[in-house]
Coordinates of N, CA and C in Angstrom, one line a residue:
Chain A
X1 N 140.4 99.0 109.8 CA 139.1 98.3 110.0 C 137.9 99.2 110.0
X2 N 137.0 98.9 109.1 CA 135.8 99.8 109.0 C 134.9 99.5 110.2
X3 N 134.4 100.6 110.9 CA 133.5 100.4 112.0 C 132.4 101.4 111.8
X4 N 131.2 100.9 112.2 CA 130.0 101.7 112.1 C 129.3 101.7 113.5
X5 N 128.8 102.9 113.9 CA 128.1 103.0 115.2 C 126.9 103.8 115.1
X6 N 125.7 103.2 115.5 CA 124.5 103.9 115.4 C 124.3 104.7 116.7
X7 N 123.6 105.8 116.6 CA 123.2 106.5 117.8 C 121.9 107.2 117.6
X8 N 121.2 107.5 118.7 CA 119.9 108.1 118.6 C 119.0 107.7 119.8
X9 N 117.8 108.3 119.9 CA 116.9 108.0 121.0 C 116.5 106.6 120.9
X10 N 116.4 106.0 122.1 CA 115.9 104.6 122.2 C 114.4 104.5 122.3
X11 N 113.7 105.6 122.5 CA 112.3 105.7 122.7 C 111.7 106.8 121.9
X12 N 110.7 106.5 121.1 CA 110.1 107.5 120.3 C 108.6 107.4 120.4
X13 N 107.9 108.5 120.5 CA 106.4 108.5 120.7 C 105.7 108.2 119.3
X14 N 104.6 107.5 119.4 CA 103.8 107.3 118.1 C 103.5 108.6 117.4
X15 N 103.6 108.6 116.1 CA 103.3 109.7 115.2 C 104.5 110.6 115.1
X16 N 105.5 110.5 115.9 CA 106.7 111.3 115.8 C 107.7 110.8 114.8
X17 N 108.8 111.5 114.7 CA 109.9 111.0 113.7 C 111.1 110.4 114.4
X18 N 111.4 109.2 114.0 CA 112.6 108.5 114.5 C 113.8 109.0 113.7
X19 N 114.8 109.4 114.5 CA 116.1 109.9 113.9 C 117.3 109.2 114.5
X20 N 118.1 108.6 113.6 CA 119.3 107.9 113.9 C 120.5 108.4 113.1
X21 N 121.6 108.3 113.7 CA 122.9 108.6 113.0 C 123.8 107.5 113.0
X22 N 124.6 107.3 112.0 CA 125.6 106.2 111.9 C 126.9 106.9 111.7
X23 N 127.8 106.8 112.7 CA 129.2 107.3 112.5 C 130.1 106.2 112.0
X24 N 130.8 106.6 110.9 CA 131.7 105.6 110.3 C 133.2 106.0 110.6
X25 N 134.0 105.0 111.0 CA 135.4 105.2 111.2 C 136.2 104.1 110.4
X26 N 137.4 104.4 110.1 CA 138.2 103.5 109.4 C 138.0 103.5 107.8
X27 N 137.1 104.4 107.4 CA 136.9 104.5 105.9 C 136.2 105.8 105.7
X28 N 136.5 106.5 104.7 CA 135.9 107.8 104.3 C 134.7 107.5 103.4
X29 N 133.5 108.0 103.9 CA 132.3 107.8 103.1 C 132.4 108.4 101.7
X30 N 133.1 109.5 101.6 CA 133.2 110.1 100.3 C 134.1 109.4 99.3
X31 N 134.7 108.3 99.8 CA 135.6 107.5 98.9 C 134.8 106.5 98.1
X32 N 133.5 106.3 98.5 CA 132.7 105.4 97.7 C 131.8 104.5 98.5
X33 N 131.2 103.5 97.9 CA 130.3 102.5 98.5 C 128.9 103.1 98.8
X34 N 128.0 102.2 99.0 CA 126.7 102.6 99.5 C 126.6 102.5 101.0
X35 N 125.7 103.2 101.6 CA 125.6 103.2 103.1 C 124.1 103.0 103.4
X36 N 123.8 102.0 104.1 CA 122.4 101.6 104.3 C 121.9 101.4 105.7
X37 N 120.5 101.4 105.8 CA 119.9 101.1 107.1 C 119.0 99.8 106.9
X38 N 119.1 99.0 107.9 CA 118.3 97.7 107.9 C 117.7 97.6 109.3
X39 N 116.5 97.1 109.4 CA 115.9 97.0 110.7 C 115.4 95.5 111.0
X40 N 115.2 95.2 112.2 CA 114.8 93.9 112.6 C 113.9 94.0 113.8
X41 N 112.6 93.8 113.6 CA 111.6 93.8 114.7 C 112.0 92.7 115.7
X42 N 111.7 92.8 116.9 CA 112.0 91.7 117.9 C 111.5 90.4 117.5
X43 N 112.4 89.4 117.4 CA 112.0 88.0 117.0 C 111.7 87.8 115.6
X44 N 111.9 88.8 114.7 CA 111.6 88.7 113.3 C 112.8 88.8 112.4
X45 N 112.6 88.9 111.1 CA 113.7 88.9 110.2 C 114.2 90.3 109.8
X46 N 115.1 90.3 108.9 CA 115.7 91.6 108.5 C 114.9 92.3 107.4
X47 N 114.8 93.6 107.5 CA 114.1 94.4 106.5 C 115.0 95.6 106.1
X48 N 115.3 95.7 104.8 CA 116.1 96.8 104.3 C 115.2 98.0 104.3
X49 N 115.7 99.2 104.8 CA 115.0 100.4 104.8 C 115.4 101.3 103.6
X50 N 116.7 101.5 103.4 CA 117.1 102.3 102.3 C 118.6 102.5 102.3
X51 N 119.1 103.0 101.3 CA 120.6 103.2 101.2 C 120.9 104.6 100.5
X52 N 122.1 105.0 100.7 CA 122.6 106.3 100.1 C 124.0 106.0 99.5
X53 N 124.2 106.6 98.4 CA 125.5 106.5 97.8 C 126.4 107.7 98.3
X54 N 127.6 107.6 98.2 CA 128.5 108.7 98.8 C 128.2 110.0 98.2
X55 N 127.7 110.0 96.9 CA 127.4 111.2 96.2 C 126.1 111.9 96.7
X56 N 125.3 111.1 97.5 CA 124.0 111.6 98.0 C 122.8 111.0 97.4
X57 N 123.0 110.2 96.3 CA 121.8 109.6 95.7 C 121.2 108.5 96.6
X58 N 119.9 108.4 96.6 CA 119.3 107.5 97.5 C 118.4 106.5 96.8
X59 N 118.1 105.4 97.5 CA 117.1 104.5 97.0 C 116.5 103.8 98.3
X60 N 115.2 103.7 98.3 CA 114.4 103.3 99.4 C 113.6 102.0 99.2
X61 N 113.3 101.3 100.3 CA 112.3 100.2 100.2 C 111.0 100.8 99.8
X62 N 110.4 100.4 98.8 CA 109.1 100.9 98.3 C 108.0 101.0 99.4
X63 N 108.1 100.0 100.3 CA 107.0 99.9 101.4 C 107.2 101.0 102.4
X64 N 108.4 101.6 102.5 CA 108.7 102.6 103.5 C 109.0 104.0 102.9
X65 N 109.1 104.0 101.6 CA 109.6 105.2 100.9 C 108.9 106.5 101.3
X66 N 107.6 106.5 101.5 CA 106.9 107.7 101.8 C 107.3 108.3 103.2
X67 N 107.9 107.5 104.0 CA 108.2 108.0 105.4 C 109.7 108.1 105.6
X68 N 110.5 107.7 104.7 CA 112.0 107.6 104.9 C 112.8 108.7 104.3
X69 N 113.7 109.2 105.0 CA 114.8 110.1 104.4 C 116.1 109.7 104.9
X70 N 117.0 109.5 104.0 CA 118.4 109.1 104.4 C 119.3 110.2 103.8
X71 N 120.2 110.7 104.7 CA 121.1 111.8 104.2 C 122.5 111.4 104.6
X72 N 123.5 112.1 104.0 CA 124.9 111.9 104.4 C 125.6 113.2 104.7
X73 N 126.5 113.1 105.6 CA 127.3 114.3 106.0 C 128.8 113.9 105.9
X74 N 129.4 114.1 104.7 CA 130.7 113.6 104.5 C 131.7 114.4 105.4
X75 N 131.4 115.6 105.8 CA 132.4 116.3 106.6 C 132.5 115.7 108.0
X76 N 131.4 115.0 108.5 CA 131.4 114.3 109.7 C 131.6 112.8 109.6
X77 N 131.7 112.4 108.3 CA 131.8 111.0 108.0 C 130.7 110.2 108.7
X78 N 129.4 110.6 108.4 CA 128.3 109.9 109.0 C 127.1 110.1 108.1
X79 N 126.1 109.2 108.3 CA 124.9 109.3 107.5 C 123.7 109.1 108.5
X80 N 122.6 109.5 108.1 CA 121.4 109.5 109.0 C 120.2 109.0 108.4
X81 N 119.3 108.6 109.3 CA 118.0 108.1 108.9 C 116.9 108.8 109.7
X82 N 115.9 109.2 108.9 CA 114.7 109.8 109.5 C 113.5 109.0 109.0
X83 N 112.7 108.5 110.0 CA 111.5 107.8 109.7 C 110.3 108.5 110.3
X84 N 109.4 109.0 109.5 CA 108.3 109.8 110.1 C 107.1 109.0 110.4
X85 N 106.2 109.6 111.2 CA 104.9 109.0 111.5 C 105.0 107.6 112.0
X86 N 105.8 107.4 113.0 CA 106.1 106.0 113.5 C 104.9 105.5 114.3
X87 N 104.8 104.1 114.2 CA 103.9 103.4 115.0 C 104.6 102.3 115.8
X88 N 103.9 101.5 116.5 CA 104.5 100.4 117.3 C 105.1 99.4 116.3
X89 N 104.6 99.3 115.1 CA 105.2 98.4 114.1 C 106.6 98.8 113.7
X90 N 107.0 100.0 114.0 CA 108.4 100.4 113.7 C 109.4 100.1 114.8
X91 N 108.9 99.5 115.9 CA 109.8 99.1 117.0 C 110.7 98.0 116.4
X92 N 112.0 98.2 116.6 CA 113.0 97.3 116.0 C 114.4 97.6 116.4
X93 N 115.3 96.7 116.2 CA 116.7 97.0 116.2 C 117.1 97.6 114.8
X94 N 117.7 98.7 114.8 CA 118.1 99.4 113.6 C 119.6 99.3 113.4
X95 N 120.0 98.8 112.3 CA 121.4 98.6 111.9 C 121.8 99.5 110.8
X96 N 123.0 100.1 110.9 CA 123.5 100.7 109.7 C 124.6 99.8 109.1
X97 N 124.9 99.9 107.9 CA 125.8 99.0 107.2 C 126.4 99.6 105.9
X98 N 127.5 99.1 105.5 CA 128.1 99.5 104.3 C 127.8 98.4 103.2
X99 N 127.5 98.8 102.0 CA 127.2 97.9 101.0 C 128.0 98.2 99.7
X100 N 128.4 97.1 99.1 CA 129.2 97.1 97.9 C 128.3 97.4 96.7
X101 N 128.8 97.6 95.5 CA 128.0 97.8 94.3 C 127.0 96.7 94.1
X102 N 127.4 95.5 94.4 CA 126.5 94.4 94.3 C 125.4 94.3 95.3
X103 N 125.4 95.3 96.2 CA 124.4 95.5 97.2 C 124.5 94.5 98.4
X104 N 125.6 93.8 98.6 CA 125.7 93.0 99.8 C 126.3 93.9 100.9
X105 N 126.0 93.6 102.1 CA 126.4 94.4 103.3 C 127.6 93.7 103.9
X106 N 128.8 94.4 103.8 CA 130.0 93.8 104.3 C 130.4 94.2 105.7
X107 N 130.0 95.4 106.1 CA 130.3 95.9 107.5 C 129.0 96.4 108.1
X108 N 128.8 96.0 109.4 CA 127.5 96.4 110.1 C 127.9 97.0 111.4
X109 N 127.0 97.9 111.8 CA 127.0 98.4 113.1 C 126.5 97.4 114.1
X110 N 126.6 97.7 115.4 CA 126.1 96.7 116.4 C 124.6 96.7 116.5
X111 N 123.9 97.8 116.0 CA 122.5 97.9 116.1 C 122.1 98.6 117.3
X112 N 120.9 99.3 117.2 CA 120.3 100.0 118.3 C 118.8 99.8 118.4
X113 N 118.3 99.5 119.5 CA 116.9 99.2 119.7 C 116.1 100.5 119.8
X114 N 115.1 100.7 119.0 CA 114.3 101.8 119.1 C 112.9 101.3 119.4
X115 N 112.3 101.8 120.4 CA 110.9 101.4 120.8 C 110.0 102.5 120.6
X116 N 108.9 102.3 119.9 CA 107.9 103.3 119.7 C 106.7 103.1 120.7
X117 N 106.6 104.0 121.6 CA 105.6 103.9 122.7 C 105.4 105.2 123.3
X118 N 104.2 105.4 123.8 CA 103.8 106.7 124.5 C 104.2 106.6 125.9
Chain B
X1 N 105.8 91.5 93.3 CA 107.2 91.8 93.8 C 107.9 90.5 94.0
X2 N 109.2 90.5 94.0 CA 110.0 89.3 94.1 C 110.0 88.8 95.5
X3 N 110.0 87.5 95.7 CA 110.0 86.9 97.0 C 111.1 85.9 97.2
X4 N 111.6 85.8 98.4 CA 112.6 84.8 98.7 C 112.0 83.9 99.8
X5 N 112.2 82.6 99.6 CA 111.6 81.6 100.5 C 112.7 80.7 101.1
X6 N 112.7 80.8 102.4 CA 113.7 79.9 103.2 C 112.9 79.0 104.2
X7 N 113.4 77.8 104.4 CA 112.8 77.0 105.5 C 113.0 77.7 106.8
X8 N 112.0 77.5 107.7 CA 112.1 78.2 109.0 C 113.2 77.6 109.8
X9 N 113.4 76.3 109.7 CA 114.5 75.7 110.5 C 115.1 74.5 109.8
X10 N 116.4 74.3 110.1 CA 117.2 73.2 109.6 C 118.0 72.6 110.7
X11 N 118.0 71.3 110.8 CA 118.8 70.7 111.9 C 119.9 69.8 111.2
X12 N 121.0 69.8 111.9 CA 122.2 69.0 111.4 C 122.9 68.4 112.6
X13 N 123.4 67.2 112.4 CA 124.2 66.5 113.4 C 125.6 67.1 113.4
X14 N 126.2 67.2 114.6 CA 127.5 67.7 114.8 C 128.5 67.0 113.8
X15 N 129.2 67.8 113.0 CA 130.2 67.2 112.1 C 129.6 66.8 110.7
X16 N 128.3 66.9 110.6 CA 127.7 66.6 109.3 C 127.5 67.9 108.5
X17 N 126.9 67.7 107.3 CA 126.7 68.8 106.4 C 125.3 69.4 106.4
X18 N 125.2 70.7 106.6 CA 123.9 71.4 106.6 C 123.8 72.1 105.3
X19 N 122.6 72.1 104.8 CA 122.2 72.8 103.5 C 121.0 73.7 103.8
X20 N 121.1 74.9 103.6 CA 120.0 75.9 103.8 C 119.7 76.5 102.4
X21 N 118.4 76.4 102.0 CA 118.0 76.8 100.7 C 117.3 78.2 100.7
X22 N 117.3 78.8 99.6 CA 116.7 80.1 99.4 C 116.1 80.0 98.0
X23 N 114.7 80.0 98.0 CA 114.0 79.9 96.7 C 113.5 81.2 96.2
X24 N 113.6 81.3 94.9 CA 113.0 82.5 94.2 C 112.9 82.2 92.7
X25 N 112.0 82.9 92.1 CA 111.8 82.7 90.7 C 113.1 83.1 89.9
X26 N 113.6 82.1 89.2 CA 114.9 82.3 88.4 C 116.0 83.0 89.2
X27 N 116.1 82.6 90.5 CA 117.1 83.2 91.4 C 118.5 83.0 90.8
X28 N 118.7 81.9 90.0 CA 120.0 81.7 89.4 C 120.5 82.8 88.6
X29 N 119.6 83.7 88.2 CA 120.0 84.9 87.3 C 120.4 86.0 88.2
X30 N 120.3 85.9 89.5 CA 120.7 87.0 90.4 C 121.9 86.6 91.3
X31 N 122.5 87.7 91.8 CA 123.6 87.4 92.8 C 122.9 87.2 94.2
X32 N 123.3 86.1 94.9 CA 122.7 85.8 96.2 C 123.8 86.0 97.2
X33 N 123.4 86.6 98.3 CA 124.4 86.8 99.4 C 123.8 86.2 100.7
X34 N 124.6 85.7 101.6 CA 124.2 85.0 102.8 C 124.8 85.7 104.0
X35 N 124.0 85.7 105.1 CA 124.4 86.3 106.4 C 124.1 85.3 107.5
X36 N 125.0 85.3 108.5 CA 124.8 84.5 109.7 C 124.5 85.5 110.8
X37 N 123.5 85.2 111.6 CA 123.2 86.1 112.8 C 123.0 85.3 114.0
X38 N 123.9 85.5 115.0 CA 123.8 84.9 116.3 C 123.0 85.8 117.2
X39 N 122.3 85.2 118.2 CA 121.5 86.0 119.1 C 122.2 87.2 119.7
X40 N 121.5 88.3 119.6 CA 122.0 89.5 120.2 C 123.1 90.2 119.4
X41 N 123.4 89.6 118.2 CA 124.5 90.2 117.4 C 124.1 90.7 116.1
X42 N 124.9 91.5 115.5 CA 124.6 92.0 114.1 C 124.9 90.8 113.1
X43 N 124.2 90.9 112.0 CA 124.5 89.9 110.9 C 125.9 90.0 110.5
X44 N 126.4 88.8 110.0 CA 127.8 88.7 109.5 C 127.7 88.1 108.1
X45 N 128.3 88.8 107.1 CA 128.3 88.3 105.7 C 129.2 87.0 105.7
X46 N 128.6 85.9 105.2 CA 129.4 84.7 105.1 C 129.6 84.2 103.6
X47 N 128.7 84.6 102.7 CA 128.9 84.3 101.3 C 128.4 85.5 100.5
X48 N 129.1 86.0 99.5 CA 128.6 87.0 98.6 C 128.7 86.6 97.2
X49 N 127.9 87.1 96.4 CA 127.9 86.8 94.9 C 127.9 85.3 94.7
X50 N 126.9 84.6 95.4 CA 126.6 83.2 95.2 C 127.5 82.3 96.0
X51 N 128.8 82.5 95.8 CA 129.8 81.5 96.2 C 131.1 82.0 96.8
X52 N 131.2 83.3 97.0 CA 132.5 83.9 97.4 C 132.5 84.1 99.0
X53 N 133.6 83.7 99.6 CA 133.7 83.9 101.0 C 134.5 85.1 101.4
X54 N 134.0 86.0 102.2 CA 134.8 87.1 102.7 C 136.0 86.6 103.5
X55 N 137.0 87.4 103.7 CA 138.2 86.9 104.5 C 137.7 86.7 105.9
X56 N 138.2 85.6 106.5 CA 137.9 85.3 107.9 C 136.8 84.3 108.0
X57 N 136.1 84.0 106.9 CA 135.0 83.0 106.9 C 135.6 81.6 106.6
X58 N 135.3 80.6 107.4 CA 135.9 79.3 107.2 C 135.5 78.7 105.8
X59 N 136.4 77.9 105.3 CA 136.2 77.2 104.0 C 135.0 76.3 104.1
X60 N 134.6 75.9 105.3 CA 133.4 75.0 105.5 C 132.1 75.7 105.0
X61 N 132.1 77.0 104.8 CA 131.0 77.7 104.3 C 131.1 77.8 102.8
X62 N 130.1 77.4 102.0 CA 130.1 77.5 100.6 C 128.7 77.8 100.1
X63 N 128.6 78.3 98.8 CA 127.3 78.6 98.3 C 127.2 78.2 96.8
X64 N 126.0 78.0 96.4 CA 125.7 77.7 95.0 C 124.4 78.3 94.6
X65 N 124.2 78.5 93.3 CA 123.0 79.2 92.9 C 122.6 78.7 91.5
X66 N 121.5 78.1 91.3 CA 121.1 77.7 90.0 C 119.6 77.6 89.9
X67 N 119.0 77.9 88.8 CA 117.6 77.7 88.6 C 116.8 78.5 89.6
X68 N 115.9 77.9 90.3 CA 115.1 78.6 91.3 C 115.5 78.5 92.7
X69 N 116.8 77.9 92.9 CA 117.2 77.7 94.3 C 118.7 78.1 94.5
X70 N 119.0 78.8 95.5 CA 120.3 79.1 96.0 C 120.5 78.3 97.3
X71 N 121.7 77.8 97.5 CA 122.0 77.0 98.6 C 123.2 77.4 99.4
X72 N 123.1 77.5 100.7 CA 124.3 77.7 101.6 C 124.6 76.4 102.2
X73 N 125.8 75.9 102.0 CA 126.3 74.6 102.6 C 127.3 74.9 103.6
X74 N 127.1 74.2 104.8 CA 128.0 74.3 105.9 C 128.5 72.9 106.1
X75 N 129.8 72.7 105.8 CA 130.4 71.3 106.0 C 130.9 71.2 107.4
X76 N 130.9 70.0 107.9 CA 131.5 69.7 109.2 C 131.0 70.6 110.3
X77 N 129.6 70.7 110.4 CA 129.0 71.6 111.2 C 129.5 71.6 112.7
X78 N 129.6 72.8 113.2 CA 130.1 72.9 114.6 C 129.0 73.5 115.5
X79 N 129.1 73.4 116.8 CA 128.1 74.0 117.7 C 128.1 75.5 117.5
X80 N 129.2 76.1 117.1 CA 129.3 77.5 116.9 C 128.6 78.0 115.7
X81 N 128.2 77.1 114.8 CA 127.4 77.5 113.6 C 126.0 77.7 113.8
X82 N 125.5 77.3 115.0 CA 124.1 77.5 115.4 C 123.8 79.0 115.3
X83 N 122.8 79.4 114.5 CA 122.5 80.8 114.2 C 121.3 80.9 113.3
X84 N 120.9 82.1 113.0 CA 119.9 82.3 112.0 C 120.7 82.7 110.7
X85 N 120.2 82.2 109.6 CA 120.9 82.5 108.3 C 119.9 83.1 107.3
X86 N 120.3 84.2 106.7 CA 119.5 85.0 105.8 C 120.1 85.1 104.4
X87 N 119.3 84.8 103.4 CA 119.8 85.1 102.0 C 119.3 86.5 101.6
X88 N 119.9 87.1 100.6 CA 119.6 88.4 100.2 C 119.9 88.6 98.7
X89 N 119.1 89.3 98.0 CA 119.3 89.6 96.6 C 118.9 91.1 96.4
X90 N 119.3 91.5 95.2 CA 118.9 92.8 94.7 C 117.9 92.6 93.5
X91 N 116.8 93.2 93.6 CA 115.8 93.1 92.5 C 115.0 94.4 92.5
X92 N 115.7 95.4 92.0 CA 115.2 96.8 92.1 C 115.0 97.3 93.5
X93 N 115.4 96.5 94.4 CA 115.3 96.8 95.8 C 116.1 95.7 96.5
X94 N 116.5 95.9 97.7 CA 117.2 94.9 98.5 C 116.2 94.1 99.2
X95 N 116.3 92.8 99.0 CA 115.4 91.8 99.6 C 116.1 90.8 100.5
X96 N 115.5 90.5 101.6 CA 116.1 89.4 102.5 C 115.0 88.3 102.5
X97 N 115.6 87.1 102.6 CA 114.7 86.0 102.9 C 114.2 86.0 104.3
X98 N 113.3 85.2 104.7 CA 112.7 85.2 106.0 C 113.6 84.7 107.1
X99 N 114.7 84.0 106.7 CA 115.6 83.5 107.7 C 115.4 82.0 108.0
X100 N 116.5 81.3 108.3 CA 116.4 79.9 108.7 C 117.2 79.7 110.0
X101 N 116.6 79.1 110.9 CA 117.3 78.8 112.2 C 118.0 77.5 112.1
X102 N 119.3 77.5 112.2 CA 120.1 76.3 112.1 C 120.4 75.7 113.5
X103 N 120.0 74.5 113.7 CA 120.3 73.8 115.0 C 121.3 72.7 114.8
X104 N 122.3 72.7 115.6 CA 123.4 71.7 115.5 C 123.1 70.7 116.6
X105 N 122.8 69.5 116.3 CA 122.4 68.5 117.3 C 123.6 67.7 117.9

């Protein structure tokens, strides 16, 4: 059974960089699939942030592209998100998920709430 | 940029059929995926590629896609189906609809 688990600080100061890691178990990232980040502000809908292929190629939401970096560490079977210059608008539950070639997300982490506040 | 439009809310009587729509320009030419999200939980994929059910999803959940509208149909609605439902497509970027809150009366 594929499992994903997000980890990282729950509180980030404005203008700083949000960093999260997603540990994957039950499947080797290097075997394939895309691995993505999705967020959900409190009481709002889902927003895709970006995804990375097991080879390391990335694609990002154009609206966040200038601030986002997603990387993969196949030796640790995990991938990471960095979002720079955060503001209160970046406060959200952040999910990591696996996506198939057709870009649907079949396995999700439980999500982690990140609050941007001084 | 491409946009997906979902109704904010849909209500259905217990045991009846609920239909949740997802509108988009010529959405019938795209693969549409649907997620169910219950409060405090991560989304769960219920339909992929328009009409395919992942293992473990009841046959009561079905999907269709044609023209400018994709539809998620939930037959014999149960109290446990109350949730937010999101459609999703790929259009040079991954896009989600705004979500529909399903209430089972």
